[in-house]
Amino acid sequence: MRIGQGWDTHRLEKGYKLVIGGEEIPSEKGCIAHSDGDALAHAVTDAVLGAAAAGDIGTHFPDNKAEWKNADSIKILAEAVKIAENTGFKLINIDSTVILEKPKLKQYITAMRTNIAEAAGLSVKDVSVKAKTGEGMGDIGAGNAIAAQAAVLMEKI
Ligand code: MG
């Protein structure tokens, strides 16, 4: 068995889309990023690559490549799962946390879990997405940033 962890953060500004776990969420502010800025998908991707000790998201999907401009990060996650499988590991489960001041994410959690499960080849019951706020503290608490964390378990195929 192998464990992997991932973390990501993005700056939030007015006039950008907010995509989390493959869901576009109505919001005053969104992510400034080369891809779609999906911090949750990026954290899960890094956790998957980390469990396989197969590098990181920046190595495989560099943000200076036109190929990944405005990329759908759920597709990047699916690619990372393939990379990990090629090193001889398959996913067992994913646990993750999104830290965002607003909007509240409760109504989008099931859709995010479904998107991630489909990309990762898992059943929805094996994918957890939790939501927290920054309790009004720091850049996240001021609504100027989003962060996401993920942990995954993989086993040798
Ligand atoms: Mg990112």
Short mmCIF file of C-alpha atoms and ligand atoms in Angstrom, two decimals:
data_model
loop_
_atom_site.label_atom_id
_atom_site.label_comp_id
_atom_site.label_asym_id
_atom_site.label_seq_id
_atom_site.Cartn_x
_atom_site.Cartn_y
_atom_site.Cartn_z
CA MET A 1 0.00 0.00 0.00
CA ARG A 2 1.13 3.55 -0.66
CA ILE A 3 -0.12 6.85 0.70
CA GLY A 4 0.04 10.18 -1.16
CA GLN A 5 -0.74 13.73 -0.19
CA GLY A 6 -1.32 16.84 -2.26
CA TRP A 7 -1.92 20.51 -1.65
CA ASP A 8 -2.76 23.47 -3.89
CA THR A 9 -3.75 27.08 -3.60
CA HIS A 10 -4.91 29.78 -6.02
CA ARG A 11 -5.49 33.49 -5.82
CA LEU A 12 -9.12 34.62 -6.31
CA GLU A 13 -10.13 37.74 -8.22
CA LYS A 14 -13.25 39.23 -9.73
CA GLY A 15 -14.00 38.32 -13.33
CA TYR A 16 -12.64 34.75 -13.31
CA LYS A 17 -14.40 31.38 -13.24
CA LEU A 18 -14.46 29.37 -10.03
CA VAL A 19 -14.03 25.66 -10.79
CA ILE A 20 -13.72 23.19 -7.92
CA GLY A 21 -13.68 19.42 -8.37
CA GLY A 22 -14.76 19.84 -11.99
CA GLU A 23 -17.84 21.93 -11.07
CA GLU A 24 -18.18 25.54 -12.17
CA ILE A 25 -19.56 27.34 -9.14
CA PRO A 26 -21.35 30.69 -9.34
CA SER A 27 -19.12 33.13 -7.48
CA GLU A 28 -18.15 36.79 -7.42
CA LYS A 29 -14.49 35.77 -7.62
CA GLY A 30 -12.62 33.01 -9.42
CA CYS A 31 -9.14 31.59 -9.93
CA ILE A 32 -6.27 33.17 -11.74
CA ALA A 33 -4.47 30.20 -13.29
CA HIS A 34 -3.00 28.79 -16.47
CA SER A 35 -5.47 25.89 -16.42
CA ASP A 36 -9.06 26.16 -15.16
CA GLY A 37 -7.58 26.80 -11.69
CA ASP A 38 -9.27 23.80 -10.09
CA ALA A 39 -7.31 23.68 -6.81
CA LEU A 40 -9.12 20.53 -5.62
CA ALA A 41 -8.37 18.58 -8.81
CA HIS A 42 -4.75 19.77 -8.61
CA ALA A 43 -4.36 18.66 -4.98
CA VAL A 44 -5.82 15.23 -5.78
CA THR A 45 -3.58 14.96 -8.87
CA ASP A 46 -0.47 15.65 -6.78
CA ALA A 47 -1.59 13.13 -4.14
CA VAL A 48 -1.98 10.44 -6.83
CA LEU A 49 1.43 11.22 -8.37
CA GLY A 50 2.94 11.37 -4.88
CA ALA A 51 1.65 7.93 -3.87
CA ALA A 52 3.33 6.49 -6.95
CA ALA A 53 6.45 8.65 -6.38
CA ALA A 54 5.93 9.71 -10.00
CA GLY A 55 6.78 13.40 -9.75
CA ASP A 56 4.28 16.24 -9.51
CA ILE A 57 1.67 18.10 -11.52
CA GLY A 58 4.18 20.74 -12.63
CA THR A 59 6.52 18.10 -14.09
CA HIS A 60 3.86 16.28 -16.09
CA PHE A 61 1.57 19.19 -17.02
CA PRO A 62 3.79 22.30 -17.12
CA ASP A 63 1.96 25.62 -16.93
CA ASN A 64 4.16 27.12 -19.67
CA LYS A 65 2.79 24.66 -22.24
CA ALA A 66 -0.01 25.80 -24.55
CA GLU A 67 -1.44 22.27 -24.38
CA TRP A 68 -2.52 22.83 -20.77
CA LYS A 69 -3.80 26.42 -21.18
CA ASN A 70 -7.36 26.62 -19.78
CA ALA A 71 -7.11 22.84 -19.39
CA ASP A 72 -9.90 20.86 -17.79
CA SER A 73 -8.12 19.78 -14.62
CA ILE A 74 -10.38 16.75 -14.22
CA LYS A 75 -8.76 15.45 -17.45
CA ILE A 76 -5.33 16.18 -15.95
CA LEU A 77 -6.35 14.08 -12.93
CA ALA A 78 -7.42 11.20 -15.19
CA GLU A 79 -4.01 11.40 -16.93
CA ALA A 80 -2.21 11.35 -13.56
CA VAL A 81 -4.14 8.22 -12.53
CA LYS A 82 -2.92 6.56 -15.77
CA ILE A 83 0.67 7.61 -15.00
CA ALA A 84 0.38 6.10 -11.50
CA GLU A 85 -1.16 2.90 -12.88
CA ASN A 86 1.74 2.60 -15.32
CA THR A 87 4.10 2.51 -12.34
CA GLY A 88 2.08 -0.41 -10.95
CA PHE A 89 -0.37 1.18 -8.51
CA LYS A 90 -4.15 1.54 -8.44
CA LEU A 91 -6.26 3.83 -6.30
CA ILE A 92 -8.23 2.63 -3.29
CA ASN A 93 -9.72 5.88 -2.00
CA ILE A 94 -9.39 9.66 -1.99
CA ASP A 95 -10.04 12.05 0.89
CA SER A 96 -9.86 15.80 0.39
CA THR A 97 -10.65 19.19 1.91
CA VAL A 98 -11.40 22.50 0.20
CA ILE A 99 -10.78 25.66 2.22
CA LEU A 100 -12.79 28.57 0.86
CA GLU A 101 -14.57 31.45 2.59
CA LYS A 102 -17.48 31.75 0.16
CA PRO A 103 -19.67 30.61 -1.46
CA LYS A 104 -20.74 27.64 0.67
CA LEU A 105 -19.97 24.41 -1.17
CA LYS A 106 -22.42 21.99 0.47
CA GLN A 107 -24.76 21.76 -2.52
CA TYR A 108 -21.89 20.99 -4.92
CA ILE A 109 -20.12 18.27 -2.93
CA THR A 110 -21.90 15.30 -4.52
CA ALA A 111 -21.20 16.59 -8.04
CA MET A 112 -17.51 17.15 -7.17
CA ARG A 113 -17.22 13.64 -5.72
CA THR A 114 -18.84 12.21 -8.86
CA ASN A 115 -16.50 14.13 -11.21
CA ILE A 116 -13.40 13.07 -9.28
CA ALA A 117 -14.59 9.45 -8.99
CA GLU A 118 -15.18 9.25 -12.75
CA ALA A 119 -11.73 10.68 -13.53
CA ALA A 120 -10.05 8.37 -11.02
CA GLY A 121 -11.93 5.19 -11.94
CA LEU A 122 -13.38 4.91 -8.43
CA SER A 123 -16.90 4.62 -7.12
CA VAL A 124 -18.34 7.78 -5.51
CA LYS A 125 -18.37 6.09 -2.09
CA ASP A 126 -14.56 5.93 -2.26
CA VAL A 127 -14.16 9.69 -2.85
CA SER A 128 -14.57 12.18 -0.01
CA VAL A 129 -14.71 15.96 -0.42
CA LYS A 130 -14.99 18.10 2.70
CA ALA A 131 -15.44 21.88 2.87
CA LYS A 132 -14.03 24.31 5.43
CA THR A 133 -13.71 28.07 5.66
CA GLY A 134 -10.73 30.14 6.77
CA GLU A 135 -12.73 31.42 9.76
CA GLY A 136 -12.16 34.96 8.54
CA MET A 137 -8.38 34.68 8.92
CA GLY A 138 -5.64 35.36 6.40
CA ASP A 139 -6.03 35.52 2.60
CA ILE A 140 -8.50 32.63 2.52
CA GLY A 141 -10.60 34.20 5.26
CA ALA A 142 -10.62 37.50 3.34
CA GLY A 143 -11.96 35.69 0.27
CA ASN A 144 -8.79 36.30 -1.74
CA ALA A 145 -7.59 32.69 -2.01
CA ILE A 146 -8.69 29.07 -2.13
CA ALA A 147 -6.70 26.08 -0.91
CA ALA A 148 -7.23 22.34 -1.18
CA GLN A 149 -5.63 19.30 0.40
CA ALA A 150 -5.91 15.64 -0.57
CA ALA A 151 -4.77 12.25 0.65
CA VAL A 152 -4.99 9.04 -1.36
CA LEU A 153 -4.31 5.39 -0.74
CA MET A 154 -3.04 3.16 -3.53
CA GLU A 155 -2.13 -0.50 -3.72
CA LYS A 156 0.23 -2.48 -5.92
CA ILE A 157 -1.61 -3.90 -8.94
MG MG B 1 -3.14 24.62 -9.11
#
